[in-house]
Every structure is written in structure tokens, then in C-alpha cells.
Short mmCIF file of C-alpha atoms and ligand atoms in Angstrom, two decimals:
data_model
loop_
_atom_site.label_atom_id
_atom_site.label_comp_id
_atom_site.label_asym_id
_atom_site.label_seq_id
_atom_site.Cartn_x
_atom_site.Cartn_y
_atom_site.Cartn_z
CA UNK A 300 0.00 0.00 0.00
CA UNK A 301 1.50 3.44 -1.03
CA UNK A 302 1.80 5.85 1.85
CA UNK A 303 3.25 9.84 1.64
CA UNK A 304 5.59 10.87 2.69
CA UNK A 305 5.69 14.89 3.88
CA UNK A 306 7.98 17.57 5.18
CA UNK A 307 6.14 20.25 6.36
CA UNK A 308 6.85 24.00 6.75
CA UNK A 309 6.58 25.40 2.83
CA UNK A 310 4.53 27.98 1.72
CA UNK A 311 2.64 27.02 -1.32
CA UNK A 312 3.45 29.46 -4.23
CA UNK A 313 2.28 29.53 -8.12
CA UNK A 314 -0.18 27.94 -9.91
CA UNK A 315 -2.25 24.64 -9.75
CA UNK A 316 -4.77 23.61 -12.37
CA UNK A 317 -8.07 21.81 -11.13
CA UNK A 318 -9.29 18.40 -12.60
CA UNK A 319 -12.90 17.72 -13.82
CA UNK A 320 -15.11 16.76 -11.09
CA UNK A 321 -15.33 13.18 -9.66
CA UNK A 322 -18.65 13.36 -8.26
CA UNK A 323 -20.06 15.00 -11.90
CA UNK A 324 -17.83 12.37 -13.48
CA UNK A 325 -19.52 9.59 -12.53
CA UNK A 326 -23.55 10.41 -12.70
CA UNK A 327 -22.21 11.76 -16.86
CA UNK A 328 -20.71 8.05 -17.43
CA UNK A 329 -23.55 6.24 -15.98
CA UNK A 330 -26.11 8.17 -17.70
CA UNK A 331 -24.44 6.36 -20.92
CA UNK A 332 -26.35 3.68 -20.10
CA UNK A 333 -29.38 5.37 -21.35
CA UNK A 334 -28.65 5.48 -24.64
CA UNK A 335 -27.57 2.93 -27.27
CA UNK A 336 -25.25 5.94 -29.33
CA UNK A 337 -22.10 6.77 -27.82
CA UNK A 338 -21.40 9.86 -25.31
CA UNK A 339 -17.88 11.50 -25.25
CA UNK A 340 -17.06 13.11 -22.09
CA UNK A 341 -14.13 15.41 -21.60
CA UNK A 342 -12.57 16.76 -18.88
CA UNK A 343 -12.84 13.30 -16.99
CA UNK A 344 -10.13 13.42 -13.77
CA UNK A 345 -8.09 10.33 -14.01
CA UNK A 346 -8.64 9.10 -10.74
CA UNK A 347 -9.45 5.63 -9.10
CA UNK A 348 -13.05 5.88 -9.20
CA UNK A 349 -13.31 6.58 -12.95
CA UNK A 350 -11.49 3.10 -13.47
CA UNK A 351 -14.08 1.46 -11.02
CA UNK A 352 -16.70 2.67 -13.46
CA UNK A 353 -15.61 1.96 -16.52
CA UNK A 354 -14.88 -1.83 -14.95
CA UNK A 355 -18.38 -1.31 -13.50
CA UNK A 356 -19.42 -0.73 -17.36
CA UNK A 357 -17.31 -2.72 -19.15
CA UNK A 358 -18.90 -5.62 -16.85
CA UNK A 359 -22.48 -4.70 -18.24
CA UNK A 360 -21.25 -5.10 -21.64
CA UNK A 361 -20.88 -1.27 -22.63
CA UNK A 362 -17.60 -0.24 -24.15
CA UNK A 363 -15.73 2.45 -22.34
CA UNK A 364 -12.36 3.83 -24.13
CA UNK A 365 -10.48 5.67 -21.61
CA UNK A 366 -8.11 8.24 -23.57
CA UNK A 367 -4.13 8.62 -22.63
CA UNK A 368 -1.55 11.16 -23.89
CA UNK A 369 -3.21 14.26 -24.82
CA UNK A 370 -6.47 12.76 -24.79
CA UNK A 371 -6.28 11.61 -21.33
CA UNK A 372 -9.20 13.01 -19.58
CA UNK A 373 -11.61 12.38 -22.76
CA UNK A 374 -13.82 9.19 -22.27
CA UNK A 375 -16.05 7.90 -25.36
CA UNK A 376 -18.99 5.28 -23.54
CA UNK A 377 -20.90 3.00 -26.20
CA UNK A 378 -23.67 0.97 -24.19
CA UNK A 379 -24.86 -0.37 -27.73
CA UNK A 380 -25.44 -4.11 -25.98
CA UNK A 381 -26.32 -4.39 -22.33
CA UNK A 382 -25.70 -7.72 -21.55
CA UNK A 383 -25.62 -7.81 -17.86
CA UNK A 384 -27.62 -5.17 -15.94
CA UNK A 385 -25.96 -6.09 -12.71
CA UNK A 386 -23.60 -4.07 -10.15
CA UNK A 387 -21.77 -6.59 -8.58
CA UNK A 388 -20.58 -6.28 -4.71
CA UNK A 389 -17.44 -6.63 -5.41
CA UNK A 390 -17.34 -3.20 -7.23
CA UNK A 391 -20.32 -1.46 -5.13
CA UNK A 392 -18.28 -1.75 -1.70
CA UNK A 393 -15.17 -0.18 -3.28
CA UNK A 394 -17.39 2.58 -4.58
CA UNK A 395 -20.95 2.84 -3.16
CA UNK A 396 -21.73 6.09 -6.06
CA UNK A 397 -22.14 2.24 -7.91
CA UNK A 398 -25.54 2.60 -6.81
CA UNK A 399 -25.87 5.25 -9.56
CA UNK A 400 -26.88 2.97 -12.33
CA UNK A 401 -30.18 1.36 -10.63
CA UNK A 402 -32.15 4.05 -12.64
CA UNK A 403 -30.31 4.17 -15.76
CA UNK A 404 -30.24 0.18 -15.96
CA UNK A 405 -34.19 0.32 -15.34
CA UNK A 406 -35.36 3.09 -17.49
CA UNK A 407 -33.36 1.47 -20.12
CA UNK A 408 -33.25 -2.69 -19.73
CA UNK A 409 -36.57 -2.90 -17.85
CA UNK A 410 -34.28 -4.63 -14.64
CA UNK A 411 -31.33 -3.98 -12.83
CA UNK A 412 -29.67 -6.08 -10.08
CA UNK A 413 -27.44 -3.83 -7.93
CA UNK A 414 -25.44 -4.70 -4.39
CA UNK A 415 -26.62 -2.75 -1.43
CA UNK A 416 -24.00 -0.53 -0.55
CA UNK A 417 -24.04 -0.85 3.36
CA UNK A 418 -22.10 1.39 5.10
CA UNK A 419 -18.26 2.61 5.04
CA UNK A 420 -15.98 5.10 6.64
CA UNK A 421 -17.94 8.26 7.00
CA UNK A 422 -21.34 6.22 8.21
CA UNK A 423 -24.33 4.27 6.65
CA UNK A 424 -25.06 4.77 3.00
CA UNK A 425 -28.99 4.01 2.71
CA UNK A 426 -30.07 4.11 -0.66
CA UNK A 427 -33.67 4.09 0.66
CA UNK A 428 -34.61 7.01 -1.37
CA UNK A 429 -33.54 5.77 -4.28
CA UNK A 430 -35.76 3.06 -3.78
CA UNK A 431 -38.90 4.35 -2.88
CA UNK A 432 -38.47 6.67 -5.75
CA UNK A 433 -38.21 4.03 -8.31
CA UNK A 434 -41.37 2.41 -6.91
CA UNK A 435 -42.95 5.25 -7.59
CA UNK A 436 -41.88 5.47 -11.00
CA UNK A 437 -43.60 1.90 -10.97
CA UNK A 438 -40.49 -0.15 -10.25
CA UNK A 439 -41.53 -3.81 -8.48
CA UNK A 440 -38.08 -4.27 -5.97
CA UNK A 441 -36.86 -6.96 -3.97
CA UNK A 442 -34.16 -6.89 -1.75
CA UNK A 443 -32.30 -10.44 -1.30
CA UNK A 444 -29.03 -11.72 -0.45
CA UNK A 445 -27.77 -8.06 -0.27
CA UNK A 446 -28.65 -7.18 -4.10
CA UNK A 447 -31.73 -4.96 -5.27
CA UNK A 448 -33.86 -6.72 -8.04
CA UNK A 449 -35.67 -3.81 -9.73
CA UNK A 450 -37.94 -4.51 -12.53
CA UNK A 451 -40.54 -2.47 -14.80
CA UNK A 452 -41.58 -3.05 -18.38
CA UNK A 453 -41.59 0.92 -19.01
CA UNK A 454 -41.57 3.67 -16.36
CA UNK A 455 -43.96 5.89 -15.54
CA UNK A 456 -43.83 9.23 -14.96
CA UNK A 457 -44.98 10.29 -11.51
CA UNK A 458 -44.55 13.10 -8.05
CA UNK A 459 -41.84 12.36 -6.06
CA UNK A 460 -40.60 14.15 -2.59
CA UNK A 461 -38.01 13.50 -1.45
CA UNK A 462 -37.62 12.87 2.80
CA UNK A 463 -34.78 14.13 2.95
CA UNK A 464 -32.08 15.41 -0.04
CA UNK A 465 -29.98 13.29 -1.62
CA UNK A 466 -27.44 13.74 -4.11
CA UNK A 467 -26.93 10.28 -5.83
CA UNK A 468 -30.61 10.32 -5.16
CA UNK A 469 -31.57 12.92 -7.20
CA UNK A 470 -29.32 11.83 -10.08
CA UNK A 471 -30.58 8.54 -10.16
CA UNK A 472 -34.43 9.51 -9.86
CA UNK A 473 -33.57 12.13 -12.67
CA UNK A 474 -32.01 9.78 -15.05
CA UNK A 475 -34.34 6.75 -14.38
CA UNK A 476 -37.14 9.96 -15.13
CA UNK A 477 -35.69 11.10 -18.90
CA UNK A 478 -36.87 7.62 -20.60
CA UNK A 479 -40.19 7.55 -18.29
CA UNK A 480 -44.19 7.35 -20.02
CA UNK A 481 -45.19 11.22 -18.95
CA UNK A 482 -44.11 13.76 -16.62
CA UNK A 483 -42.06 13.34 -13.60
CA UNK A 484 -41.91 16.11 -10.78
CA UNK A 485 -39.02 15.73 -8.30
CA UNK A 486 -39.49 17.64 -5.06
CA UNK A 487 -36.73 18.30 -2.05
CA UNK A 488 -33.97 17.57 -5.05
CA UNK A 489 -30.01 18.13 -4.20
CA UNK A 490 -29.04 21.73 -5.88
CA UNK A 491 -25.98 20.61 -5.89
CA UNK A 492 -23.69 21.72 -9.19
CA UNK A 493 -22.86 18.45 -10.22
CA UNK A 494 -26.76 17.81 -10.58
CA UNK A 495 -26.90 20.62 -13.01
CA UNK A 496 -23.84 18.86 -14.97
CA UNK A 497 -25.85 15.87 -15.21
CA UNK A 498 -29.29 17.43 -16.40
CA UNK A 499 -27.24 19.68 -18.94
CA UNK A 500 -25.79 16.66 -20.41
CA UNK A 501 -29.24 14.20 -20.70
CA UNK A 502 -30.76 17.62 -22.33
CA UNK A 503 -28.20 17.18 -24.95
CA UNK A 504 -29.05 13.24 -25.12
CA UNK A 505 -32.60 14.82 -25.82
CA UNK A 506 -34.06 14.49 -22.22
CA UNK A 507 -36.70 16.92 -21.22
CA UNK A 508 -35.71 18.31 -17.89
CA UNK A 509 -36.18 21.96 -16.44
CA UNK A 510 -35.47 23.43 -12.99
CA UNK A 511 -32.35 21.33 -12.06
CA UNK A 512 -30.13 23.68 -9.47
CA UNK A 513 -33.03 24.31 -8.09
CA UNK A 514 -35.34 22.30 -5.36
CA UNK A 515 -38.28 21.19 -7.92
CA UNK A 516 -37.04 19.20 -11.43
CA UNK A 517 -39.64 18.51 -13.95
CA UNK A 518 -38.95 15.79 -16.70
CA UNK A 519 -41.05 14.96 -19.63
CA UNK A 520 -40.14 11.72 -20.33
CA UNK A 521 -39.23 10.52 -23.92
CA UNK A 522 -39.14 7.11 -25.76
CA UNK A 523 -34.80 7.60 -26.68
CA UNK A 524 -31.80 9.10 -25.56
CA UNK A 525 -29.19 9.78 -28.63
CA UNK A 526 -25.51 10.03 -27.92
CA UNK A 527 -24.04 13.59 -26.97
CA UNK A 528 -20.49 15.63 -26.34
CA UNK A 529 -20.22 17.06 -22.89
CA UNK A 530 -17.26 18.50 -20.86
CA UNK A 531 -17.62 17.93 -17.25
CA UNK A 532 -17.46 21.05 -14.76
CA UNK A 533 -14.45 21.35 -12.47
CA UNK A 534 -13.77 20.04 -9.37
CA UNK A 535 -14.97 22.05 -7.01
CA UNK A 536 -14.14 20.28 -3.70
CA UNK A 537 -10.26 19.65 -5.49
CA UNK A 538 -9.80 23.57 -6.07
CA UNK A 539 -10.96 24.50 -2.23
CA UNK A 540 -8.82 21.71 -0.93
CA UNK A 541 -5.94 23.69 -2.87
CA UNK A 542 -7.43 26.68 -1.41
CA UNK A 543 -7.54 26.03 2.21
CA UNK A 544 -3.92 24.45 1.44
CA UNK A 545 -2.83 28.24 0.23
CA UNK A 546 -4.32 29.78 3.06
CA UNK A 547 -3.03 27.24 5.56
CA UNK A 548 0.55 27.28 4.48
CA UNK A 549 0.36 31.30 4.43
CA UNK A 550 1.37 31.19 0.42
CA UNK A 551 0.59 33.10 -2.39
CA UNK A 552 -1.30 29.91 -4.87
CA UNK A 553 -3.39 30.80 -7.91
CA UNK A 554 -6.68 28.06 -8.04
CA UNK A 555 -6.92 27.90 -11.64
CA UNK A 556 -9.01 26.31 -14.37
CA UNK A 557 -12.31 26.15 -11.41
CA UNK A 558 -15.34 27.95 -11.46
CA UNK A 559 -16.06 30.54 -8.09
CA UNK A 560 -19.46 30.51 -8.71
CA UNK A 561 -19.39 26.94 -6.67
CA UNK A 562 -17.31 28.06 -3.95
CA UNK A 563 -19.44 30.26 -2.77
CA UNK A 564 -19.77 28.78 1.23
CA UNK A 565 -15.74 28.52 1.48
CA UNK A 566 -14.86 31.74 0.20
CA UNK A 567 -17.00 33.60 2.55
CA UNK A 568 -15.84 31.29 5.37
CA UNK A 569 -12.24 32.01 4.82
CA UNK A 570 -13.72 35.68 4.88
CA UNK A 571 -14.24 34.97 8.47
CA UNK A 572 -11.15 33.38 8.78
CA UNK A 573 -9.38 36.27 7.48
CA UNK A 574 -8.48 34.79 4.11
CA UNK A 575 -8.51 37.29 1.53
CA UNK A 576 -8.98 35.76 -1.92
CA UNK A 577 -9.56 37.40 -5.43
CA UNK A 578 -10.73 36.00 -8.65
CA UNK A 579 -11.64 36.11 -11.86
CA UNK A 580 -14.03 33.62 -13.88
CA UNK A 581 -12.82 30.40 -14.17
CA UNK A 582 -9.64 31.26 -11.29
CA UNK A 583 -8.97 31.77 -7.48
CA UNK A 584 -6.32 33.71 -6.22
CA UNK A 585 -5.43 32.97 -2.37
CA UNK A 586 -2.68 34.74 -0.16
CA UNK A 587 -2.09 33.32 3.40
CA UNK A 588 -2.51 34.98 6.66
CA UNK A 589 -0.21 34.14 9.46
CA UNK A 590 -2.82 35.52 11.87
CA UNK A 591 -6.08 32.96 10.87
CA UNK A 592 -8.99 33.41 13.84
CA UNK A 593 -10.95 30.72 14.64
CA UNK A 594 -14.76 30.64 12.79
CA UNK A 595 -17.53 28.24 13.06
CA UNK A 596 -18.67 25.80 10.47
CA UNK A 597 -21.82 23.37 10.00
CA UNK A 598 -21.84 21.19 6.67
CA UNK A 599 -25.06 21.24 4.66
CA UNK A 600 -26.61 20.66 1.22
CA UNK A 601 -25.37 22.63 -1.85
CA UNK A 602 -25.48 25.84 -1.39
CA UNK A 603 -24.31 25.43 2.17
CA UNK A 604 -21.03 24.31 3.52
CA UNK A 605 -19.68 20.60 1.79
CA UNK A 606 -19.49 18.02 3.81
CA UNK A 607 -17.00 17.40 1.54
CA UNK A 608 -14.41 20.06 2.90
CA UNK A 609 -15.08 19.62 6.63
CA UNK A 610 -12.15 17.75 7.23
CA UNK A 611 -9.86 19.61 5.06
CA UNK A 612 -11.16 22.85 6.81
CA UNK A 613 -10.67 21.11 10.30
CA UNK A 614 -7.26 21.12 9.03
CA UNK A 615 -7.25 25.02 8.96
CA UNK A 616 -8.94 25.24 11.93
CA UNK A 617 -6.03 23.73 14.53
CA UNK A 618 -4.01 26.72 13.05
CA UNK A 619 -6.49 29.83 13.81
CA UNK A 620 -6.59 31.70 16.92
CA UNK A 621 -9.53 30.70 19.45
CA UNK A 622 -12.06 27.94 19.39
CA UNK A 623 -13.51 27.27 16.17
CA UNK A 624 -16.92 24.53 15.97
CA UNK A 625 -17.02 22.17 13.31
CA UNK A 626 -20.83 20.40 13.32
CA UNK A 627 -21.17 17.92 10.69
CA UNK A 628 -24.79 17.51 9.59
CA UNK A 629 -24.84 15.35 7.04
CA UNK A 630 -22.85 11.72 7.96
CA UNK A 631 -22.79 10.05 11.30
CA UNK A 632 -19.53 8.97 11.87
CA UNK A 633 -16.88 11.92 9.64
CA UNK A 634 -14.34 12.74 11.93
CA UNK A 635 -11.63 10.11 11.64
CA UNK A 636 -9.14 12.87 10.30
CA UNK A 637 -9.58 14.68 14.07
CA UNK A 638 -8.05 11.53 15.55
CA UNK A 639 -5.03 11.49 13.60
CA UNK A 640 -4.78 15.33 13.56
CA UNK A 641 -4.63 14.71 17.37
CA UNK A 642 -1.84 12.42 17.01
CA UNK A 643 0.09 15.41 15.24
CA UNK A 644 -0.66 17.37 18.21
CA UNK A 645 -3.93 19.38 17.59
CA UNK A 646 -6.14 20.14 20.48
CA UNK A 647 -9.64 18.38 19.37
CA UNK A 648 -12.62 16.75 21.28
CA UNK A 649 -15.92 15.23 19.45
CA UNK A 650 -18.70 15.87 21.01
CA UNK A 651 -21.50 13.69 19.10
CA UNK A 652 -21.91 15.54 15.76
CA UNK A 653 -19.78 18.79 16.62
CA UNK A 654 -15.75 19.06 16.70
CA UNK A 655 -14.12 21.82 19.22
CA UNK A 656 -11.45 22.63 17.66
CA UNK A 657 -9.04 24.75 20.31
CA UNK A 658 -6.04 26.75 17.80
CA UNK A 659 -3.62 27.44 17.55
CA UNK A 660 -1.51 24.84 17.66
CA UNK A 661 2.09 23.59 16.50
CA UNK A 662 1.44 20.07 14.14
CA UNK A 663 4.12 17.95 14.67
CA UNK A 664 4.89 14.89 12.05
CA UNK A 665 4.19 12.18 12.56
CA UNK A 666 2.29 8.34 11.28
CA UNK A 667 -1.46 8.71 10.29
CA UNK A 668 -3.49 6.71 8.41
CA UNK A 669 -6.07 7.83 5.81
CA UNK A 670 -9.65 6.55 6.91
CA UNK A 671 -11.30 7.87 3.61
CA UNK A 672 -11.07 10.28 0.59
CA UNK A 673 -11.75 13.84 2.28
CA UNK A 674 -10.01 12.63 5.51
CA UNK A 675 -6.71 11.94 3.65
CA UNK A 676 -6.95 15.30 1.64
CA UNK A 677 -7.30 16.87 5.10
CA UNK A 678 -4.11 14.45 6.76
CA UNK A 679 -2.10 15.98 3.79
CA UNK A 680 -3.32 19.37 4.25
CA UNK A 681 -1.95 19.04 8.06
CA UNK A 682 0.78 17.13 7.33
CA UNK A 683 2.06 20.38 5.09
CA UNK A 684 2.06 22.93 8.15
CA UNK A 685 3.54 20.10 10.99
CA UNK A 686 7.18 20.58 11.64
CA UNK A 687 9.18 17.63 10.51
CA UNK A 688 7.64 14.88 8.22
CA UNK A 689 4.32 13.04 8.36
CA UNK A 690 3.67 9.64 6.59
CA UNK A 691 0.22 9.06 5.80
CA UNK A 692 -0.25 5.23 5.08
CA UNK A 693 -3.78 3.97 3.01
CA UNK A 694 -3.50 6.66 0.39
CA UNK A 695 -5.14 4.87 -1.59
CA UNK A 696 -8.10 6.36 -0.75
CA UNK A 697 -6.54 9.77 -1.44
CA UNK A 698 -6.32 8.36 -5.38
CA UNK A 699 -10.01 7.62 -5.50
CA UNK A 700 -10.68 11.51 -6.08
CA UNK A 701 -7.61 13.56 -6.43
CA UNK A 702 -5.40 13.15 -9.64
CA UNK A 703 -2.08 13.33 -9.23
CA UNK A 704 -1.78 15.03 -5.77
CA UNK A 705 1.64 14.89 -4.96
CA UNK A 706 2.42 16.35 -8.47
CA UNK A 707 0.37 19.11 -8.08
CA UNK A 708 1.68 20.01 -4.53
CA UNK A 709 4.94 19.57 -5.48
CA UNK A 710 4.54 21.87 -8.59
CA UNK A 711 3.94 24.81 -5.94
CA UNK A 712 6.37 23.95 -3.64
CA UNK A 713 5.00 21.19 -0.99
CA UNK A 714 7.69 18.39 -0.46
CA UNK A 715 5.53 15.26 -0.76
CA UNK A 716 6.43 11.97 -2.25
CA UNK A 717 4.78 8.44 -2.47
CA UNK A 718 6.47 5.50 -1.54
CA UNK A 719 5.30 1.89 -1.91
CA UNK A 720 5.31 -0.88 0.76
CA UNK A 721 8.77 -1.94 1.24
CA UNK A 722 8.51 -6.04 1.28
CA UNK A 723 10.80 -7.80 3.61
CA UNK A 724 13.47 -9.41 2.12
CA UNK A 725 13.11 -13.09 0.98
CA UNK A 726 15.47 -15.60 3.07
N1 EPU B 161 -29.56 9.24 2.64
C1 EPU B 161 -30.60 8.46 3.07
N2 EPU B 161 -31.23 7.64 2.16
C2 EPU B 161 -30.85 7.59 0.85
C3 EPU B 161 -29.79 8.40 0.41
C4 EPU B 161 -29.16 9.22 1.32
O1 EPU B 161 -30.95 8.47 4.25
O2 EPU B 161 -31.47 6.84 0.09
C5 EPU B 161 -28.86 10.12 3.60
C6 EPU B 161 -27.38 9.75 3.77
O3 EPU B 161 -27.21 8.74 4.73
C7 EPU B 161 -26.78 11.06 4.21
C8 EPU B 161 -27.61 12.10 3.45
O4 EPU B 161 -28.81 11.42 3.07
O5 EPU B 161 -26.96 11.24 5.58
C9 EPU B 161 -26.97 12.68 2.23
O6 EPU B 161 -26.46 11.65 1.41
P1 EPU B 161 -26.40 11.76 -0.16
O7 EPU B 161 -27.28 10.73 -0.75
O8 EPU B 161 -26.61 13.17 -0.58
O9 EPU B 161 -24.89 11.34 -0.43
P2 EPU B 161 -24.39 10.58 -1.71
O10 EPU B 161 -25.24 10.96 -2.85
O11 EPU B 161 -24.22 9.14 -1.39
C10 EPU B 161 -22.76 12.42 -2.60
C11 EPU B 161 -21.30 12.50 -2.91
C12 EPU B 161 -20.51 12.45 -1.61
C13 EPU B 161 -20.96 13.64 -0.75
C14 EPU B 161 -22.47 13.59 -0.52
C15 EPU B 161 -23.00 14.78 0.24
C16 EPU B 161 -21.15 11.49 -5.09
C17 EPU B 161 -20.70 10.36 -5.92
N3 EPU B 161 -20.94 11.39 -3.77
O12 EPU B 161 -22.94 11.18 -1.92
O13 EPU B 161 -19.15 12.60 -1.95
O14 EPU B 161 -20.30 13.60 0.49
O15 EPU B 161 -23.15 13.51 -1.78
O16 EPU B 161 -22.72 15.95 -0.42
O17 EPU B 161 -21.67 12.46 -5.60
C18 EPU B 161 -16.83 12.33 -1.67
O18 EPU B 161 -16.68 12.77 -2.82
O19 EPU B 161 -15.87 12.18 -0.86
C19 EPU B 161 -18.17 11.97 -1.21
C20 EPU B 161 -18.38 11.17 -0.17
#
């Protein structure tokens, strides 16, 4: 298992170019499925969880060409022959966004058989509402031996509210919606971007859908889906962990090749935080502060704070002046990363869904280990401010989300490297 290695203590300085975004990624290449016509997708991040999905694909029977050189981050999906509409376990626990091609599988081969996801790292991962969503589409499920058996000879169109908003939810609902009989109305939907992503790219398949980005979607269902070119919006939760990694290391880093318009809840935060930043439309300029004061923070739904960033902010928050509060509304169990933060020497006590956080304090290296995705980004964001080195070990949850990390750090100055497991020697 590859772990980094980091020396802390160097400001970040130049510029670092954002990927496309994983969590848009993903919805884009499972709404392939709807159509029989291939969809090109570009700006695709090369990271872990692309290659899940296109194994996840592949294993269905549609044919995903991932590009290399200089067409690396373009991805051409053909689903002409779906010959197994099944989401095995063994790819569902590595990546429970899996769960993202019950719809697309039932809207377009009548059935799907999909793994339950259970739980992982950062709490439960119900997929409930995705459920009770397709039933009312007119979906007959069964749940047995830890797979969903969805069937339906056509969809049809119907109101749905959701209980409570979902993400993955609303994607999947959305896309199971486009090849529906009649009119769909989703209520309580995620307003998250990459929802928009998705919607923008099924309207150029030839879906009917209006309102996405908002809380109500309307679909008019229609018979096909035709293949369609889409570029996939940047990362946003990659450009504010290079953001609060600016800030944090009091350097002078340019965020390029993102769009502001998404970062809306971090930028005013690091307002707070005293963080000044400056941009223009598609960049983020951030200059560090060697006097950061402690703010509050509670994760919500899009347009609130991510969920996504709490850790990484955490991060930021051992290094400001006073108490800061981090509550984390939306997963049960996300605070791994204050654990191993405390083993570096930060001052931080859970109490149920809220971290204290007490700054400021000195990090010192030291051995962590990665729990999940956001937690690592945040272990690497605290390993770059300790004095002395850090090694994180399971990074390879770091890989599931972030291309090429360590290059990127290293471009602006960070001294990170990767090592692999050294094997003892044979006798
Ligand atoms: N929930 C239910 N029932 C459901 C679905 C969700 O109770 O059927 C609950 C969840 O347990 C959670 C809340 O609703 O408490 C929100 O979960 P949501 O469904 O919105 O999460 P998700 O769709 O599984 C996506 C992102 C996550 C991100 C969350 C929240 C993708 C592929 N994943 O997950 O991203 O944290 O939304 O914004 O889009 C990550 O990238 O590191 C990551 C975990």
C-alpha cells in the first residue's frame, strides 16, 4: 500500500490547475447507459473511481475507451449491448456512487440487479430514497441476499418528494425519469452543481428536464436518448482543498481552471477566517494569513457548507486563533481525520456531531493513516504545516478523487512523495 511521505513548513506558491469533477464524473458516465449511441465526455479526472466505473461498465457489456496522452481526460462510452444489468458487490463496496446505475439500468433494460452498498468510513449509506423513488416510478423491488432486483416493463412518470435530499438520489431519480411514459416532478432535489452537470448533459441526449439547481425538477419523459459531447465542470471540492492548502501554508497559490461561482460557502468562510482571496471567472487567487482566527462551520446541502471540505477545513482550523466549531450535519460517523490530527498534536474533542477545535496549535509529524477520501486530503493538508515529516499510510483512498496530488503540490512547492510498501526481504 503506497503511503506519503511529507515535510512540512513550505509555503505554497504559483499555480495549480483543477481536474474535472469526480462526483459530476460519474452520474455523466452512468447516464451512458441510457442510450444505445455513444457519449464522449471530456474533462474526466483520471482518478481511481473513474477506473471502477468503466470496470463497473465494461462488466455490463458497454464499451468504455479511456483516452491517454493528450487525450487523457476524454472518455467515449458505447452501451450499444447491455448484456448484464448487474452491479456486482465486489465493485459497489469499493465505490458505493455504484448505486448510480439502478435508474439508468431500469429506465433502459426494464431490470437492474445492484449490491446494497451498506455502510463505510464516513457512516451508513442508505439508498432508501432511491428506492422508494423508483417504486414510484412503478419499479416492483426486492431486496435479497444483499442485491436490489428492480424490474418495470416501461416507467412511468410520476410526483416524487423526497424525505430528505440526496445527491446520488436525485441523479438517479432524474435519469431513471428522462426515458419515463409522462411527466415526472421531483421535489426536495439536491441543488448541488454536479446535478446541473448531469441534467445539462441528458438535455443534450434529448431528455426533457427543467429546474435542475433548483429544489423542484420537472422531466417529460421521452421514448430515446441519442448520444451527446459534454465536458464535465471542475472540481470544485479539489480547487478549495488547494485553497484552504494556500491559506493554511500562508502562500501566495493561484486556483486555476475552477469555477467561483461553486465556492461560494468557502470563500465567505475564509472571509471569516481572514483569508482574503480574489478571482476572476474560471480562477482563485489565495494569499495566506499568518494571523487565521478561529470561525464556526456546519456542513449542509449545496449551497451550504460541503461536507465534503469539513475535514480539510478542520485542518485550517487547529491553526487559527480561538475555538472554532465544526458540526457535521450530514454523515454520522466523519471525523476520523480529528483523531489522527490529534496524534500530530492538535487540540480536538468530538462531542456527538460537533468538533471543538481549540487553535492554535504547532502540528508535529508524525504516522497517520487515511480513513477515507476527504479525511486523507485533510491528513495531507496538516501534514504540510507540521514541523518535521508526516507519513500518511492507506493513500489509496486519497487516489479515489484527487489526480495526481503529490504532483500538483509539489509543482507549488510542498515536499511530498509516495512510496510503496517496502517487502521484507526473501530468506
Ligand atoms: N440518505 C438516506 N437515504 C438515501 C440516500 C441518502 O438516508 O437513500 C442520507 C445519507 O445517509 C446522508 C444524506 O442522506 O446522511 C446525504 O447523502 P447523499 O445521498 O446526498 O450522499 P451521496 O449521494 O451518497 C454524494 C457525494 C458524496 C458527498 C455527498 C454529500 C457522489 C458520488 N458522492 O454522496 O461525496 O459527500 O453527496 O454531499 O456524488 C466524496 O466525494 O468524498 C463523497 C463522499
Amino acid at each position: 500500500m503506497d503511503k506519503f511521505v511529507i515535510r512540512g513548513g513550505n509555503p505554497l506558491l504559483g499555480t495549480v490547475r483543477i481536474s474535472g469533477a469526480k462526483n459530476a464524473a460519474l452520474p455523466a458516465m452512468a447516464a451512458a447507459l441510457l442510450t444505445e449511441e455513444p457519449v464522449i465526455l471530456e474533462n474526466i479526472p483520471q482518478v481511481r473511481d473513474i477506473e471502477t466505473t468503466r470496470k463497473l461498465l465494461a462488466a455490463m457489456g458497454g464499451e468504455v475507451e479511456l483516452g491517454y496522452g493528450r487525450a487523457q481526460h476524454r472518455s467515449t462510452i458505447c452501451c450499444r449491448d447491455l448484456t448484464s444489468p448487474e452491479a456486482s458487490y465486489e465493485l459497489v463496496k469499493t465505490m458505493r456512487a455504484s448505486t448510480l446505475v439502478l435508474g439508468p439500468l431500469l429506465a433502459r433494460c426494464g431490470r437492474a440487479r445492484v449490491s446494497l452498498p451498506g455502510g463505510c468510513a464516513i457512516g451508513a449509506r442508505p439508498i432508501d430514497l432511491h428506492i422508494k423513488g423508483l417504486e414510484r416510478l412503478g419499479a416492483n423491488i426486492n431486496q435479497e441476499h444483499g442485491y436490489v432486483e428492480a424490474s418495470a416493463k416501461r416507467l412511468k412518470g410520476a410526483e416524487i418528494v423526497f424525505e430528505k435530499i440526496t445527491v446520488t438520489g436525485t441523479e438517479d431519480l432524474l435519469m431513471a425519469a428522462t426515458l419515463a411514459d409522462g411527466e415526472t416532478l421531483l421535489q426536495n432535489c439536491a441543488r448541488e452543481p454536479e446535478v446541473v452537470d448531469l441534467a445539462d448533459l441528458l438535455n443534450k441526449m434529448g431528455a426533457k428536464i427543467e429546474g435542475a439547481g433548483t429544489t423542484t425538477i420537472h422531466v417529460t419523459g421521452v421514448e430515446k436518448l441519442r448520444g451527446a459531447k459534454h465536458r464535465i465542470i471542475p472540481d470544485r471540492i479539489e480547487a478549495a482543498t488547494f485553497i484552504i492548502a494556500g491559506a493554511l501554508t500562508d502562500g501566495d497559490l493561484n486556483v486555476c481552471g475552477c469555477d467561483p461561482n461553486h465556492l461560494g460557502a468557502l470563500l465567505e468562510k475564509l472571509q471569516d477566517v481572514g483569508i482574503k482571496t480574489k478571482h476572476t471567472s474560471d480562477a482563485v487567487r489565495v494569499e495566506g494569513n499568518q494571523n487565521l482566527k478561529a470561525a464556526d462551520v456546519i456542513t449542509e446541502e449545496y449551497p451550504g457548507f460541503p461536507t465534503d471540505l469539513q475535514a480539510q477545513y478542520m485542518a485550517l482550523a487547529t491553526q487559527a486563533e480561538g475555538t472554532s466549531i465544526i458540526t457535521e450535519n450530514i454523515f454520522e460517523n466523519r471525523f476520523m481525520h480529528a483523531l489522527e490530527m490529534g496524534r500530530m498534536g492538535a487540540h480536538i474533542k468530538i462531542e456527538g456531531h460537533r468538533a471543538v477545535v481549540r487553535g492554535r496549535t504547532l502540528l508535529s509529524g508524525a504516522a497517520v493513516l487515511a480513513s477515507d477520501l476527504r479525511a486523507s486530503a485533510s491528513l495531507v493538508l496538516a501534514a504540510l504545516v507540521a514541523e518535521g515529516e508526516t507519513i500518511i499510510d492507506r493513500v489509496y483512498h486519497i487516489d479515489r478523487g484527487y489526480e495526481n496530488i503529490e504532483e500538483k503540490l509539489r509543482g507549488v512547492g510542498a515536499q511530498i512523495r509516495r512510496i510503496g510498501e517496502i517487502l521484507p526481504k526473501k530468506k
